[in-house]
Every structure is written in C-alpha cells, then in structure tokens.
GROMACS .gro file of C-alpha atoms in nm:
model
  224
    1UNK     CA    1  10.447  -3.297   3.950
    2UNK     CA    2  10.377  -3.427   3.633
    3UNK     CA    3  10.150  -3.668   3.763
    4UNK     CA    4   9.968  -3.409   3.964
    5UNK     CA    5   9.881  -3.170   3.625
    6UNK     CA    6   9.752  -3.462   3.432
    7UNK     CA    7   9.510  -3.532   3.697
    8UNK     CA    8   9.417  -3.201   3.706
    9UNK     CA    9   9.363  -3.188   3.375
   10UNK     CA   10   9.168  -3.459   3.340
   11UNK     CA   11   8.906  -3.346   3.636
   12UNK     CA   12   8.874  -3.032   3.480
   13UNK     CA   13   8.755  -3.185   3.091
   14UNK     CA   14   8.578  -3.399   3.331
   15UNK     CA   15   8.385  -3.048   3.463
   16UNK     CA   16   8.313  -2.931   3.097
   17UNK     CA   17   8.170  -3.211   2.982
   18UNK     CA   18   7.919  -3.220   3.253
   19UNK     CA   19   7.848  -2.860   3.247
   20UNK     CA   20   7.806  -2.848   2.890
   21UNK     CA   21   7.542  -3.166   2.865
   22UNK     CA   22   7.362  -3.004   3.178
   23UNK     CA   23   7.328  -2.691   2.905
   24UNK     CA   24   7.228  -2.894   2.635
   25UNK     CA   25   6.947  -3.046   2.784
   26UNK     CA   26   6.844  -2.722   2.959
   27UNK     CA   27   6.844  -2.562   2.608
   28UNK     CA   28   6.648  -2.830   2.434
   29UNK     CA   29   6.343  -2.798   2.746
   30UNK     CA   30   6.304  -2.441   2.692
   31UNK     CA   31   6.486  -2.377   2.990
   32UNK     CA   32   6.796  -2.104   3.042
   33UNK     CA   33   6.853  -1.866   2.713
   34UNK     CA   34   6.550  -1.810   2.480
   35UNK     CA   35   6.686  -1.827   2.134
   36UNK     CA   36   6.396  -1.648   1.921
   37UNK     CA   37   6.367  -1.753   1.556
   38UNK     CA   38   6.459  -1.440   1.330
   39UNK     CA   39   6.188  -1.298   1.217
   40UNK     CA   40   6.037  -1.421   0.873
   41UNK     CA   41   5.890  -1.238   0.587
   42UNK     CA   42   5.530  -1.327   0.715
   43UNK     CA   43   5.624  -1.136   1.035
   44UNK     CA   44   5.712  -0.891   0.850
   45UNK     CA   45   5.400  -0.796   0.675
   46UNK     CA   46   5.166  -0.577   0.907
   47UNK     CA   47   4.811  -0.754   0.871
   48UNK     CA   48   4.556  -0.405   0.725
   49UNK     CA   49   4.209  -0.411   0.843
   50UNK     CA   50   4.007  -0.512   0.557
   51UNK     CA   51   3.914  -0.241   0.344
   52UNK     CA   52   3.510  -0.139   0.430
   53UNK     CA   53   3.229  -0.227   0.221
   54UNK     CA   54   3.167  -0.039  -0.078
   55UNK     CA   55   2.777   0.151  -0.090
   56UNK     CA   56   2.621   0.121  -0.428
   57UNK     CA   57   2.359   0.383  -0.457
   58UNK     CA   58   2.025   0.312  -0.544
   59UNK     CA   59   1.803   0.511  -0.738
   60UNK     CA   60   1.534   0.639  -0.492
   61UNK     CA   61   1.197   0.596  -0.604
   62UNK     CA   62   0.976   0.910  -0.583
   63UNK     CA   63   0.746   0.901  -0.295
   64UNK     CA   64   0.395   0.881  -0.384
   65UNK     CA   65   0.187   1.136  -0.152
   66UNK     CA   66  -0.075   0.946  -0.086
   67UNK     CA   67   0.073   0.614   0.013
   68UNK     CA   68   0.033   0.662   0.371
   69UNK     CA   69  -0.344   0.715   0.343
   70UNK     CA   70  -0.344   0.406   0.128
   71UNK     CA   71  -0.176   0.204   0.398
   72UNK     CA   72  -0.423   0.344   0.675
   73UNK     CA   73  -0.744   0.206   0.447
   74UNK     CA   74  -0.571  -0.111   0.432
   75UNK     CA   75  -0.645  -0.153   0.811
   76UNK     CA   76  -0.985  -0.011   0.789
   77UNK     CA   77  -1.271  -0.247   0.708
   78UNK     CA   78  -1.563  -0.044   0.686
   79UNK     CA   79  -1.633   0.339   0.523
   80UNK     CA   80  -1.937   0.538   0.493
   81UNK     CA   81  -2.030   0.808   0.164
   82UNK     CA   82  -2.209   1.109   0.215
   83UNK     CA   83  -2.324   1.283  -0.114
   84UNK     CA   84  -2.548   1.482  -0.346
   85UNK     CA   85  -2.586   1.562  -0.676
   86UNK     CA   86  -2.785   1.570  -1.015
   87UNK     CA   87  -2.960   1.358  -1.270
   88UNK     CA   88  -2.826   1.452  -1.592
   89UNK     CA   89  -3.128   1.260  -1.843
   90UNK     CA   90  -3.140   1.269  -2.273
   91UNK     CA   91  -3.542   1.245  -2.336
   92UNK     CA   92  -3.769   1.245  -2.646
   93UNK     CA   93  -4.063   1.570  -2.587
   94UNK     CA   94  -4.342   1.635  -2.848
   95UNK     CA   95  -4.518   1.943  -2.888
   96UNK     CA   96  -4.698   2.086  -3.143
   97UNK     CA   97  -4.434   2.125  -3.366
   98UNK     CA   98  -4.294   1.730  -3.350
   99UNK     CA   99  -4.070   1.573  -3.126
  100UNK     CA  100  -3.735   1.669  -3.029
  101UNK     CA  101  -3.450   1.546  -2.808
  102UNK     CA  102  -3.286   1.712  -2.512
  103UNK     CA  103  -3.074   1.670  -2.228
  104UNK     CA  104  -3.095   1.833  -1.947
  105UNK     CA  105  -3.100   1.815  -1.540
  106UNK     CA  106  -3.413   1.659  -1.447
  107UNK     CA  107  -3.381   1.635  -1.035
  108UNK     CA  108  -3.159   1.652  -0.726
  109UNK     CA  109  -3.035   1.374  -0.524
  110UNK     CA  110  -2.875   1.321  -0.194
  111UNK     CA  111  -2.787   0.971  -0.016
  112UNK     CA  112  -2.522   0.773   0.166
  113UNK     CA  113  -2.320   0.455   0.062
  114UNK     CA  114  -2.120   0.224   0.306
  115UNK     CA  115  -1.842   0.028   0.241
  116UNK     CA  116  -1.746  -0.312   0.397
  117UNK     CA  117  -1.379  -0.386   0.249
  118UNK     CA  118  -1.315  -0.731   0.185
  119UNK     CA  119  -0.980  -0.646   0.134
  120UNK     CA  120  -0.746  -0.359   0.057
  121UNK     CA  121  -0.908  -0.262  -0.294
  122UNK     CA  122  -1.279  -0.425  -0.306
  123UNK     CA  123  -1.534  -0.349  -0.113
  124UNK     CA  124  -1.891  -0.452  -0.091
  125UNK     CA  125  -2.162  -0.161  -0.152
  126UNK     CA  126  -2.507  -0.044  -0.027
  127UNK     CA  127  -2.620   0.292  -0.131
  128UNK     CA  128  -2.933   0.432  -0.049
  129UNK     CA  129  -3.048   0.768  -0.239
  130UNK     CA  130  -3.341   1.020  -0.261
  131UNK     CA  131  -3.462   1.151  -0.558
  132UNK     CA  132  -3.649   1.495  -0.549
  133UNK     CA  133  -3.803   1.517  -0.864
  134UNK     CA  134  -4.034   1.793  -1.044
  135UNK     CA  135  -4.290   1.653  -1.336
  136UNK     CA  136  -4.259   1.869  -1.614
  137UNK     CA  137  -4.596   1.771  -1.769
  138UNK     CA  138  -4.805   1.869  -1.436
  139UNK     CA  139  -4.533   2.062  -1.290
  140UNK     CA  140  -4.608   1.828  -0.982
  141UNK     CA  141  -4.279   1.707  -0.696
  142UNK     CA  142  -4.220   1.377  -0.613
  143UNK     CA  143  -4.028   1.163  -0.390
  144UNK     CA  144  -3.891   0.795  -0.500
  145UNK     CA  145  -3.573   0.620  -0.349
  146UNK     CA  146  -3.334   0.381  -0.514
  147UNK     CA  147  -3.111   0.092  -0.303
  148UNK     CA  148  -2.819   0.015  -0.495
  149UNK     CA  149  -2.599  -0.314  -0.387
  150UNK     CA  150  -2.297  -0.378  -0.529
  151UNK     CA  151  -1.904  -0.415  -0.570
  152UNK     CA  152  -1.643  -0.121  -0.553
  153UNK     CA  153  -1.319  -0.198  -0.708
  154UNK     CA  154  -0.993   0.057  -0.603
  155UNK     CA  155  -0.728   0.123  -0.780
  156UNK     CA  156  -0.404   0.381  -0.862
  157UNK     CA  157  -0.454   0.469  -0.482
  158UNK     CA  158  -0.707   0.775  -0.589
  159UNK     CA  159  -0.939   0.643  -0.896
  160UNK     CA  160  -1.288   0.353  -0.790
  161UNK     CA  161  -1.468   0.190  -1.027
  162UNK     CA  162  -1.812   0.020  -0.922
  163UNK     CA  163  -2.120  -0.148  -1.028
  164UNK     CA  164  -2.420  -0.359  -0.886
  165UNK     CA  165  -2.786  -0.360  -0.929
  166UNK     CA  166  -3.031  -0.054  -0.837
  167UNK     CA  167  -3.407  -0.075  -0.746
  168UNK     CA  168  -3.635   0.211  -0.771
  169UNK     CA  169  -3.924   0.225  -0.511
  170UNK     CA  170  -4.191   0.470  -0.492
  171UNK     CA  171  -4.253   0.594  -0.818
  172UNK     CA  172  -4.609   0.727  -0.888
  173UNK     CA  173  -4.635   0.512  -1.241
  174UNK     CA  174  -4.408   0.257  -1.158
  175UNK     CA  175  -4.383   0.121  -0.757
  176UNK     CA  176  -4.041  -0.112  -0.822
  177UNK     CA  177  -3.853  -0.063  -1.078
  178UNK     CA  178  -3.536  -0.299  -1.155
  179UNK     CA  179  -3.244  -0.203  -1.292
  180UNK     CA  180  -2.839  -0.198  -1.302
  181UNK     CA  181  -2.566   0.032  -1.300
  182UNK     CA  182  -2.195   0.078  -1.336
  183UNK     CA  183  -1.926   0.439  -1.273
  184UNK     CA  184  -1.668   0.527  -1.106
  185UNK     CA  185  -1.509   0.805  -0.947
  186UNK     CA  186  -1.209   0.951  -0.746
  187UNK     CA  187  -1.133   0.979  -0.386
  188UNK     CA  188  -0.880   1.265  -0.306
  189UNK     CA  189  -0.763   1.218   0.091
  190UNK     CA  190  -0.797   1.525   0.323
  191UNK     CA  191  -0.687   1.383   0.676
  192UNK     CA  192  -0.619   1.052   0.797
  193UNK     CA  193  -1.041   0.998   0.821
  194UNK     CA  194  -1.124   1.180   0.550
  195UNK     CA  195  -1.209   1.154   0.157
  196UNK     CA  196  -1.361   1.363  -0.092
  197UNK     CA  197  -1.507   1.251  -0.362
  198UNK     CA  198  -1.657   1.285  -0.695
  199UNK     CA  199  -1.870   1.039  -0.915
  200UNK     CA  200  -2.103   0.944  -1.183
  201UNK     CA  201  -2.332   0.645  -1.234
  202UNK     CA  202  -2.474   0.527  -1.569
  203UNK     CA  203  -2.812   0.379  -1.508
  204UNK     CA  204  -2.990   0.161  -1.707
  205UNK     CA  205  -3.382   0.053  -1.679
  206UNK     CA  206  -3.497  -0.195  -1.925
  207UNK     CA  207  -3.883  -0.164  -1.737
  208UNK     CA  208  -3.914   0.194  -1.806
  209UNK     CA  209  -3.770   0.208  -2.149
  210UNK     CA  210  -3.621   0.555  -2.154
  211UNK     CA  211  -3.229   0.649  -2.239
  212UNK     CA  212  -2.972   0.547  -1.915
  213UNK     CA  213  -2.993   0.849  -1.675
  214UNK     CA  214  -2.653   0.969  -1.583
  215UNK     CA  215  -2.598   1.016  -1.201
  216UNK     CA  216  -2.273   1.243  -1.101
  217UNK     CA  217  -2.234   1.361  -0.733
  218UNK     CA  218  -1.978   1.514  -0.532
  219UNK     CA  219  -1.905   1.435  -0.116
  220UNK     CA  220  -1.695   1.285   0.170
  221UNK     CA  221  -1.611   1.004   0.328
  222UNK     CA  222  -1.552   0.869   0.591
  223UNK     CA  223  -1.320   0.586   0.701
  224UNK     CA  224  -1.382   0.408   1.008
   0.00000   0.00000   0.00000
C-alpha cells in the first residue's frame, strides 16, 4: 500500500510540473492571462489641447477715401481734360498821365488735354487751347491757339504738378511764339470715370517780353 501512494505521489508532482511549465511559456507568448502594467504617472496625466493662439491687435490704419479711385487710374493708361478758364495778366499802360501797372483778366480760354500714363503717377501731356481775346487799344477780338506738350507728375492721390513747353500760333503781331510753362492743380474724383479739376499755369515768353501770364481753369476728366 505503501508502495502504491508513493507512486501516486510521484505521478501527480509529475502533473504539476508539466502543467505549470506549459503556463509559463504560455504566459511569456502573450498567451492565457493578460497581466497589464499598473498604470504610471505619465498615464496618469490627461494630455490638454494646446491652448489657441493669442490675437495681437493691430492698430487699423484710417482708410483713405480716395484709394479706390487711385487704384482704378493705376489700370487706366490714357485720360482726357476738358476745361475753361481765364488769363489773369500784370501789364505796364501809359496814358497821358504816365504809365501805370495793372492786373487784370485779359481773355477767356477753353481747350482739352490728354493724358497717356506711363505709369501710375506720370503721364505724358498734350494740351491744345483757344484763346478769345479783346485788344484794348482798338477794342478789336482775336483768335490765337497754344499746343502745350509736356509731363504731369501725381501725387498725395488728389494734388498734379506739370510742366512742358507751349507754342503760340496765330497771333496778329507775332505768328509763333515759343515759350514754357509749369502749375499744377487738383483732381477731386466724382465716379469711377470721373475727375474734376482745378488749375493754374504760369507762362513765360521770352519773344514777347511782357510779365508771365497766369492761366487758372476749372473742368473734368475723364479716365478711359
């Protein structure tokens, strides 16, 4: 009997053994029971979205009103000037009592200008005027004309400043006449085609040797 429980025994440490090596190598293959790793303190800590991006505010900068007509010229390349005014002229007079000097409106004018922009602020120029004017010696009217070529320079969006050369034709005493001139003006917009204007030319003859006429004129434009 004795014999009989030792054998017994023995199978059944024989049993464990095998059952518990089977385990072991199940457990080291991933197989069987999952033994999770407690948790550590980085699984712990809930990840935040990052926080978002702060705004800084920047100081607007005030609109100018008349930008957008600026940036509509800036695709134009050609404008045309449609005017009148006066001829504002300081002359020397003798009479019977001497000479004396005076200033005052001597004739009318009316002509048209166009504009072929080289770029965004200069321009080419080619006025043509009329001059209506009234001799105060015979009391006789007159017609003469002046072509004026030259540059027109834009700037502060509103304010022009131009000069060139100007040729009288048709005077009674004096067929050509050669001479230069330099103004300038401002151009207030209207509509998105539209300018008015106001100017004044200094004009200066050395042929005719009288005091530099002063030409101011009021109009529109016209941008193409």
């Amino acid at each position: 009997m004795s014999r009989f429980m030792y054998k017994c025994a023995l199978l059944c440490g024989f049993f464990v053994l095998i059952s518990h090596a089977q385990f072991a190598d199940a457990k080291g293959n991933g197989e069987g029971f999952i033994d999770e790793p407690p948790p550590g303190p980085e699984r712990n800590v809930q990840q935040q979205p990052p926080p978002p991006p702060q705004r800084t505010k920047r100081r607007r900068k005030a609109k100018n009103p008349f930008k957008k007509w600026y940036d509509r010229e800036r695709k134009s390349w050609f404008s045309l000037s449609i005017g009148g005014g006066v001829n504002v002229y300081k002359g020397e007079y003798y009479d019977e009592f001497g000479s004396f000097t005076d200033t005052s409106i001597t004739h009318g004018i009316v002509g048209a200008t166009g504009h072929l922009w080289l770029q965004k602020d200069l321009a080419i120029d080619l006025g043509i005027d009329g001059h209506f004017v009234t001799d105060y010696d015979t009391g006789d009217g007159y017609f003469h004309a002046s072509v004026r070529p030259g540059l027109r320079l834009r700037f502060l969006y509103l304010f022009y400043a131009t000069a060139g050369l100007d040729f009288l034709l048709g005077r009674p005493k004096n067929a050509f006449v050669f001479g230069v001139y330099m103004g300038g003006g401002i151009r207030i917009p209207v509509s998105d085609r539209l300018r008015l204007w106001a100017g004044f030319n200094v004009h200066f003859y050395p042929g005719l040797g009288f005091a530099p006429p002063v030409h101011g004129k009021l109009g529109m434009e016209v941008v193409f």
